PDB file of C-alpha atoms in Angstrom:
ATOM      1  CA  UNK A 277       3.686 109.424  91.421  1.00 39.00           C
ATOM      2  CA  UNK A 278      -0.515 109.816  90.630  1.00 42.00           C
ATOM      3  CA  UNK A 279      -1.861 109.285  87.565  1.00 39.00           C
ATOM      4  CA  UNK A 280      -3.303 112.456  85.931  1.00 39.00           C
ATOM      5  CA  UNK A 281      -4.607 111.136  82.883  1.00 38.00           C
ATOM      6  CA  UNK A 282      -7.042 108.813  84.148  1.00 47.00           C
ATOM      7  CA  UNK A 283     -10.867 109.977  84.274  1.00 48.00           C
ATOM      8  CA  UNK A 284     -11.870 110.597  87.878  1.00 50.00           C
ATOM      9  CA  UNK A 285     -15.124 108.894  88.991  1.00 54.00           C
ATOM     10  CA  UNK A 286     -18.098 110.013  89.440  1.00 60.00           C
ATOM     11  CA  UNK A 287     -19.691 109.691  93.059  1.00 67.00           C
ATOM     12  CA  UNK A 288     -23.010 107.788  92.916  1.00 64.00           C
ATOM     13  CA  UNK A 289     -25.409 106.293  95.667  1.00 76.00           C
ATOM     14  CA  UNK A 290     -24.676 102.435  96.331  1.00 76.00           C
ATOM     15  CA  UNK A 291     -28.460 101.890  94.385  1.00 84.00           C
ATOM     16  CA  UNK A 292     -27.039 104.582  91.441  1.00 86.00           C
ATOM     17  CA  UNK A 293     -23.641 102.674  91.181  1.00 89.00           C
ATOM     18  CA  UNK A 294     -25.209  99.357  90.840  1.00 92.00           C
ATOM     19  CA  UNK A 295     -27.679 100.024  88.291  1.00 92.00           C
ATOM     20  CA  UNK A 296     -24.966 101.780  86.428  1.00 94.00           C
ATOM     21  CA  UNK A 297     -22.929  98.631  86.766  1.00 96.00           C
ATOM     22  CA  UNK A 298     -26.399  96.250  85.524  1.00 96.00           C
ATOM     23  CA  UNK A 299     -26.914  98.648  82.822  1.00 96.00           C
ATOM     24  CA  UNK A 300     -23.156  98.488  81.590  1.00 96.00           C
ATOM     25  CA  UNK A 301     -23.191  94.848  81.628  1.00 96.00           C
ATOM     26  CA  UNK A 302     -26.690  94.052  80.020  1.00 95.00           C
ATOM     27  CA  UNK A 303     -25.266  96.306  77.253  1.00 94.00           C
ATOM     28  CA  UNK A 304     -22.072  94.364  77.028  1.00 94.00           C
ATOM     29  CA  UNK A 305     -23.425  90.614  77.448  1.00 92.00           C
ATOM     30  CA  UNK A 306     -26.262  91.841  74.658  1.00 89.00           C
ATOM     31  CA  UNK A 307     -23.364  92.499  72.104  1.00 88.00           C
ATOM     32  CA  UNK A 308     -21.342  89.502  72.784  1.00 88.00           C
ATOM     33  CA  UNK A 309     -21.551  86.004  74.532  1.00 86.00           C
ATOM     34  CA  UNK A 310     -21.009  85.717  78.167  1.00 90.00           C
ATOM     35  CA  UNK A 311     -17.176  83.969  77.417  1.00 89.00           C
ATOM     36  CA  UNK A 312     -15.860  86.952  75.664  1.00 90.00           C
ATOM     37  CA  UNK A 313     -16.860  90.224  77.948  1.00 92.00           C
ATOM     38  CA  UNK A 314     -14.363  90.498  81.031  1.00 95.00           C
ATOM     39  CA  UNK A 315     -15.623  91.649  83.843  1.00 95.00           C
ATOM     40  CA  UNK A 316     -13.260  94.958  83.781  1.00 95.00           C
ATOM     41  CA  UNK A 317     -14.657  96.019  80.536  1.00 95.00           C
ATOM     42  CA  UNK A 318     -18.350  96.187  82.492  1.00 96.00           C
ATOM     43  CA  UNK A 319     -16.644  97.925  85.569  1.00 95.00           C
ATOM     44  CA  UNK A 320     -14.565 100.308  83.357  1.00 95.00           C
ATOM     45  CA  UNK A 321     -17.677 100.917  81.198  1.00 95.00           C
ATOM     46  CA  UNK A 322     -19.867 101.575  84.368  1.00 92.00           C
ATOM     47  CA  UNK A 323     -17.338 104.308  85.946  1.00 91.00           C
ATOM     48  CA  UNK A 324     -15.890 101.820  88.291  1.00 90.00           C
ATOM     49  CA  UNK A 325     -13.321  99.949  88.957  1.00 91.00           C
ATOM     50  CA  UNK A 326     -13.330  96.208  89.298  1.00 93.00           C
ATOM     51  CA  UNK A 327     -13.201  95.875  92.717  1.00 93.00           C
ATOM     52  CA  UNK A 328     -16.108  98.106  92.883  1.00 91.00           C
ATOM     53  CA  UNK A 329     -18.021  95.447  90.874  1.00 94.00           C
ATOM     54  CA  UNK A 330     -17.324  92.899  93.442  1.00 93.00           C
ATOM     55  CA  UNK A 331     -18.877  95.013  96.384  1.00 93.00           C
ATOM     56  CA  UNK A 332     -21.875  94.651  94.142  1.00 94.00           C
ATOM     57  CA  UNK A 333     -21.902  91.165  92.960  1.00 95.00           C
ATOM     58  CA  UNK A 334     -20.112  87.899  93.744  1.00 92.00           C
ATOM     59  CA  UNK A 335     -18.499  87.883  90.144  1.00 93.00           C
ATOM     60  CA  UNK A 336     -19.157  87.508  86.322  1.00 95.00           C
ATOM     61  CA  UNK A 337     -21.289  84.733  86.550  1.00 96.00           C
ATOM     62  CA  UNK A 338     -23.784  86.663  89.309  1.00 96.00           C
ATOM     63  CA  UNK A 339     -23.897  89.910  87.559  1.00 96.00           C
ATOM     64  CA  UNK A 340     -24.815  87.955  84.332  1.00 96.00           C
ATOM     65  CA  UNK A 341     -27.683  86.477  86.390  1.00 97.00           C
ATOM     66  CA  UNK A 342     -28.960  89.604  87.109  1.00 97.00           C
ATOM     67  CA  UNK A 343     -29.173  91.024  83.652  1.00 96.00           C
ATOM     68  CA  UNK A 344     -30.953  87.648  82.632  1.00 96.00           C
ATOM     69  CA  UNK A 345     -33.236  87.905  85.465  1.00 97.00           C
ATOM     70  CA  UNK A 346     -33.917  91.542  84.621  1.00 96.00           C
ATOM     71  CA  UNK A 347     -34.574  90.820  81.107  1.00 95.00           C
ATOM     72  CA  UNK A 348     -37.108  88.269  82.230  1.00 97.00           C
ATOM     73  CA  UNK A 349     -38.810  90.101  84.507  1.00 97.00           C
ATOM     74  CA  UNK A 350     -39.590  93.064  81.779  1.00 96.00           C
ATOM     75  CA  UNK A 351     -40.934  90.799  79.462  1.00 97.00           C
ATOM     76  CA  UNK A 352     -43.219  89.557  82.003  1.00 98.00           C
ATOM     77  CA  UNK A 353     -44.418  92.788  82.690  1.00 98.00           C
ATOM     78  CA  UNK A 354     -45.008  93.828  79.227  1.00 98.00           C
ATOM     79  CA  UNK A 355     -46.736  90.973  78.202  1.00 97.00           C
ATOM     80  CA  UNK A 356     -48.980  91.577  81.966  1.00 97.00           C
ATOM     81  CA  UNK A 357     -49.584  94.564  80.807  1.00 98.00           C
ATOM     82  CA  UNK A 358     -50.323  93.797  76.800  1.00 98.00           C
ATOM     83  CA  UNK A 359     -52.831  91.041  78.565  1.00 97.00           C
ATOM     84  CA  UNK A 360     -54.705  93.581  80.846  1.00 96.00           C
ATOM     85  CA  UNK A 361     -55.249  95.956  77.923  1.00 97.00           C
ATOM     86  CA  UNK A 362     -57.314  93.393  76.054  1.00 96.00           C
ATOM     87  CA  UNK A 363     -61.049  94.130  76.383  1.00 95.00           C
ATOM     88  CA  UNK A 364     -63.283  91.241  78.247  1.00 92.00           C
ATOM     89  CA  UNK A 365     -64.025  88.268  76.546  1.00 91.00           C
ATOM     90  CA  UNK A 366     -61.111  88.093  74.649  1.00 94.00           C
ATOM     91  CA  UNK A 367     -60.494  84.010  72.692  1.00 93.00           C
ATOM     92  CA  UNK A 368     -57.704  82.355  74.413  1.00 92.00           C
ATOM     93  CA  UNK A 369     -56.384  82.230  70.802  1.00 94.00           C
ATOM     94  CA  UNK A 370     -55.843  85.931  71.259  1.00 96.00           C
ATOM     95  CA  UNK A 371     -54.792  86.041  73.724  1.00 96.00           C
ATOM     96  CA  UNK A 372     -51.796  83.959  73.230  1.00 96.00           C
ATOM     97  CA  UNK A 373     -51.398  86.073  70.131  1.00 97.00           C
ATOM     98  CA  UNK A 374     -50.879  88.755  72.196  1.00 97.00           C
ATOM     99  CA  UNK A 375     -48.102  87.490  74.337  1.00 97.00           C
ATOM    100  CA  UNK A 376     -46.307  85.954  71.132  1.00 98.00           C
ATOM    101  CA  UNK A 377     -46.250  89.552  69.746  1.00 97.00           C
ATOM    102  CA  UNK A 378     -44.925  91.131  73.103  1.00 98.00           C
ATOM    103  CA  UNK A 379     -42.129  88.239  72.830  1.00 98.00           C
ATOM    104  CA  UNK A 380     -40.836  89.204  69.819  1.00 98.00           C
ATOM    105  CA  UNK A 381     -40.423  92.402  70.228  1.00 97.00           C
ATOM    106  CA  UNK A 382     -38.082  91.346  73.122  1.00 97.00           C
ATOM    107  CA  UNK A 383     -36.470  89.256  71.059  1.00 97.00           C
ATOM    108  CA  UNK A 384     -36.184  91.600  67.911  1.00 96.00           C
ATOM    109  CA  UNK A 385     -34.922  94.464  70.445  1.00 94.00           C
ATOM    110  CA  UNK A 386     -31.423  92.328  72.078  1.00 90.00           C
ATOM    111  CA  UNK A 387     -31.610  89.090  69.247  1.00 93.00           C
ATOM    112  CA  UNK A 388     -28.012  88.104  70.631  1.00 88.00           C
ATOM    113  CA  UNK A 389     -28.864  88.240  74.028  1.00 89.00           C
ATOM    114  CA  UNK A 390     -31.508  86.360  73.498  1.00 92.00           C
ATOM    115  CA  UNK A 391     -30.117  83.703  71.402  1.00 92.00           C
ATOM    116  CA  UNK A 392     -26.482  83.324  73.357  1.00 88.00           C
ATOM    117  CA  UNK A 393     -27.708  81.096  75.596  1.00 88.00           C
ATOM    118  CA  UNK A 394     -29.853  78.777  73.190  1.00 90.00           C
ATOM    119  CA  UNK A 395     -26.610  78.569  70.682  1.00 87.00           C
ATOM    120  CA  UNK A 396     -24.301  77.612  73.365  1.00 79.00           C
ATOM    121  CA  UNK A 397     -25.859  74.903  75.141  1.00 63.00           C
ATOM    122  CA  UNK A 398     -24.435  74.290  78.281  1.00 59.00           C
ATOM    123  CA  UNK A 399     -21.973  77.281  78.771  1.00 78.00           C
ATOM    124  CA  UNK A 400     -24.155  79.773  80.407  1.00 86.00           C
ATOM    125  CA  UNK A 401     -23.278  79.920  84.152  1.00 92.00           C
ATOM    126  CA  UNK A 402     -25.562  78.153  86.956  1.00 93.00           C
ATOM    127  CA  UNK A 403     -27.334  81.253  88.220  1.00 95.00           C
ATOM    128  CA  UNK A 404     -28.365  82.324  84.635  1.00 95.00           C
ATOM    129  CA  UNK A 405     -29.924  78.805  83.948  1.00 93.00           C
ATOM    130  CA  UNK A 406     -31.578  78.058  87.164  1.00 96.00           C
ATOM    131  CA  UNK A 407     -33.376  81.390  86.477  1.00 97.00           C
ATOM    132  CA  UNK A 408     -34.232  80.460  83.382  1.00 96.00           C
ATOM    133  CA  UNK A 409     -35.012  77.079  84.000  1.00 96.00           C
ATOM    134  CA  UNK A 410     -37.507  78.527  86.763  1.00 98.00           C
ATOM    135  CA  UNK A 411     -38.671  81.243  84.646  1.00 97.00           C
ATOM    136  CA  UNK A 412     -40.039  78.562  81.793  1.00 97.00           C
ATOM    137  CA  UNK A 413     -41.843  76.675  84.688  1.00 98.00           C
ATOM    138  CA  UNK A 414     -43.787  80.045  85.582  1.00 98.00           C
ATOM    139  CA  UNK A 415     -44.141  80.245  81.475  1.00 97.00           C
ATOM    140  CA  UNK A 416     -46.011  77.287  81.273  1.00 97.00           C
ATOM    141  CA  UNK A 417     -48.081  78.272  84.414  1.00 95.00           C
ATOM    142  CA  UNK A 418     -49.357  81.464  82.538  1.00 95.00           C
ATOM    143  CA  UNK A 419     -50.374  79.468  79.599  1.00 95.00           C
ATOM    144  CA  UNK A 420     -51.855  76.980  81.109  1.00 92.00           C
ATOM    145  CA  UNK A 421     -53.872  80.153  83.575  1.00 90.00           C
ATOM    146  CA  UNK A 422     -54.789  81.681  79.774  1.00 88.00           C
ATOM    147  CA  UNK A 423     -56.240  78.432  78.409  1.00 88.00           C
ATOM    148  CA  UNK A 424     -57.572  76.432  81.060  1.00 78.00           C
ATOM    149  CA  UNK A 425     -56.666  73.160  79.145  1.00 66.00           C
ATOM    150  CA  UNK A 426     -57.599  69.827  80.260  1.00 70.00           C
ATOM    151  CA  UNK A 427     -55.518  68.168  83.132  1.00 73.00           C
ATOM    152  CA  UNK A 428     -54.109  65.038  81.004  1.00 85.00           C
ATOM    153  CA  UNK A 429     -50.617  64.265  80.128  1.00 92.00           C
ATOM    154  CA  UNK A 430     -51.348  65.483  76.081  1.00 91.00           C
ATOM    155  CA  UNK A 431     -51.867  68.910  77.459  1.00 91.00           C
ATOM    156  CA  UNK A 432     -49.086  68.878  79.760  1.00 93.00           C
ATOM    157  CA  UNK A 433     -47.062  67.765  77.262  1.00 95.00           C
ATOM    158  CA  UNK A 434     -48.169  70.467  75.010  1.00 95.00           C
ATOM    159  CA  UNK A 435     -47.717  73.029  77.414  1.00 95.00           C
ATOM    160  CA  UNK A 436     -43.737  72.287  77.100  1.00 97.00           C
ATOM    161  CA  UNK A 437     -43.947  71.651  73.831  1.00 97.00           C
ATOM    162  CA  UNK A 438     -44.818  75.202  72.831  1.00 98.00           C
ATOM    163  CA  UNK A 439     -41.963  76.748  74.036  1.00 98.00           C
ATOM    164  CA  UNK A 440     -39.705  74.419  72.520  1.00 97.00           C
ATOM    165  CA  UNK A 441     -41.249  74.904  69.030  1.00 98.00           C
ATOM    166  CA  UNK A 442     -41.525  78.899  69.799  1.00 98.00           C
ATOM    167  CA  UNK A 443     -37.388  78.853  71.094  1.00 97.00           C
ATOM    168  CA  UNK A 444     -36.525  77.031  67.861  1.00 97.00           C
ATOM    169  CA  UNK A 445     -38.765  79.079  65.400  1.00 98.00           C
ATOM    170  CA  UNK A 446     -37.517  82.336  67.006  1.00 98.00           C
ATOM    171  CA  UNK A 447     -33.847  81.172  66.500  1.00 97.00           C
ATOM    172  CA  UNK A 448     -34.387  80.915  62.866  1.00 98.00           C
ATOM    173  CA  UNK A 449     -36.015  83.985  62.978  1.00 98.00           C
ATOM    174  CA  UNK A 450     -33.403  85.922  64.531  1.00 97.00           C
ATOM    175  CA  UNK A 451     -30.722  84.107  62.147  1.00 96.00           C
ATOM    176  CA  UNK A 452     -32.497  85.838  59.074  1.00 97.00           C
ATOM    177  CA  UNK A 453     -31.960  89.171  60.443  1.00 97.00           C
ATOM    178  CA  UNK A 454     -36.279  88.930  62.308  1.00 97.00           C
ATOM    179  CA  UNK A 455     -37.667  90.219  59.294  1.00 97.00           C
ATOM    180  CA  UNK A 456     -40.746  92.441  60.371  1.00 96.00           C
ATOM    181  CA  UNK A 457     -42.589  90.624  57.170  1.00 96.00           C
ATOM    182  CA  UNK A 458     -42.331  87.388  58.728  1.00 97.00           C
ATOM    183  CA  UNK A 459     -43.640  88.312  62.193  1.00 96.00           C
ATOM    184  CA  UNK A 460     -47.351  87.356  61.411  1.00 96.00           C
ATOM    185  CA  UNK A 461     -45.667  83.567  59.970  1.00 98.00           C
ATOM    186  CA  UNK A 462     -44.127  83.096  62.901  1.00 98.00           C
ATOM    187  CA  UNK A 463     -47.093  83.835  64.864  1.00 98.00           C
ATOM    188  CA  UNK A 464     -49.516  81.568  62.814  1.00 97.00           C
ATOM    189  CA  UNK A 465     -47.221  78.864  62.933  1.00 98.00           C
ATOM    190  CA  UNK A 466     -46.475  79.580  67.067  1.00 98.00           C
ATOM    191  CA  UNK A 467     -50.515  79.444  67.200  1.00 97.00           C
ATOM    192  CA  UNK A 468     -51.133  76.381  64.770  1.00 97.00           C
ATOM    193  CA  UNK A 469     -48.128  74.343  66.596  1.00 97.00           C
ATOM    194  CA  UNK A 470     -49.794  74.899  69.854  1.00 96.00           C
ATOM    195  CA  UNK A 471     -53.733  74.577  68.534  1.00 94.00           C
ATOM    196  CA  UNK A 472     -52.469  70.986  66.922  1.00 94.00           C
ATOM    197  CA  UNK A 473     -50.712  69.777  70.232  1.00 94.00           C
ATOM    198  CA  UNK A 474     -53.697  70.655  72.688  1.00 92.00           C
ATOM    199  CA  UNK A 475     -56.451  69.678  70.172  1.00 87.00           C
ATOM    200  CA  UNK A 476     -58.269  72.365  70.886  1.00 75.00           C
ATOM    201  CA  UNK A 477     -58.024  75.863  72.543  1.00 69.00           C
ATOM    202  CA  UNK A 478     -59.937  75.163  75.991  1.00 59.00           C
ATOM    203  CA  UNK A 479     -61.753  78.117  76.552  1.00 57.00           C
TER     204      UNK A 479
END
């Protein structure tokens, strides 16, 4: 006997149906941690059924992959784009200033998305922290592009540094709710942190 109380679904293109399912599961894994969301909540949430999701994707752990890489790759753009807006001449100083405030806003917009995998060390997935582990390499890159610093092992080391400092102050920040008065602290002390480490700004 078929089921007539179940919602029929709606045809989509195989590029519609899988954006639909990377949209459905972004919004899940950004309201709780990767352990807790089952893969048929995503698929029912997307319109599809599970086995649906696996034409798409190998399983949890790639579709969470995706949504971290996609997260990734928009703040990369937005901070490209934040950068190419600045008028010439711009101090590396502001620079950075200007990619610390693009940050936040990514972080203020999805702060448990963004913290998950920073409060649970060691129980994201493979996929997810390859990507991320490759995505702070090209981090540093594009800091050390913006300030040209000298080639020694100090700089290097304060390169890495940063983002360590900027991860942990941005956890505390999110834990307090990222109060929009203590943006600017944040920033200065981001700034300062980084200033101290390199010694000086380098162009």
């Amino acid at each position: 006997m078929s089921r007539t109380d179940r919602q029929p679904r709606q045809r989509l293109a195989p590029e519609e149906r899988r954006d639909a399912i990377t949209a459905a599961a972004a919004t899940a894994f950004a309201a709780h941690p990767y352990d807790e969301v089952a893969l048929a909540t995503i698929a029912a949430a997307a319109g599809a059924s599970e086995a649906l999701v696996y034409r798409y994707f190998d399983g949890k752990a790639d579709l969470y992959a995706t949504v971290v890489r996609l997260a990734i790759d928009r703040l990369v753009a937005r901070q490209a784009e934040a950068l190419a807006a600045l008028p010439a001449g711009v101090s590396a100083r502001d620079r950075v200033r200007t990619s610390l405030l693009v940050c936040l806003d990514h972080v203020r917009e999805q702060p448990t998305a963004w913290a998950a995998h920073l409060l649970a060390l060691g129980a994201e997935p493979e996929p997810a922290a390859r990507i991320r582990r490759d995505a702070r390499r090209d981090d540093v890159d594009r800091l050390r592009d913006l300030l040209l610093p000298d080639q020694g092992a100090r700089h290097e080391y304060a390169l890495w540094g940063f983002f360590g400092f900027l991860d942990a102050a941005c956890l505390h920040w999110v834990a307090t709710g990222c109060p929009e008065d203590d943006r600017w602290s944040l920033i200065d002390a981001a700034l300062g942190a980084l200033e101290g480490a390199l010694g000086d700004w380098g162009r």
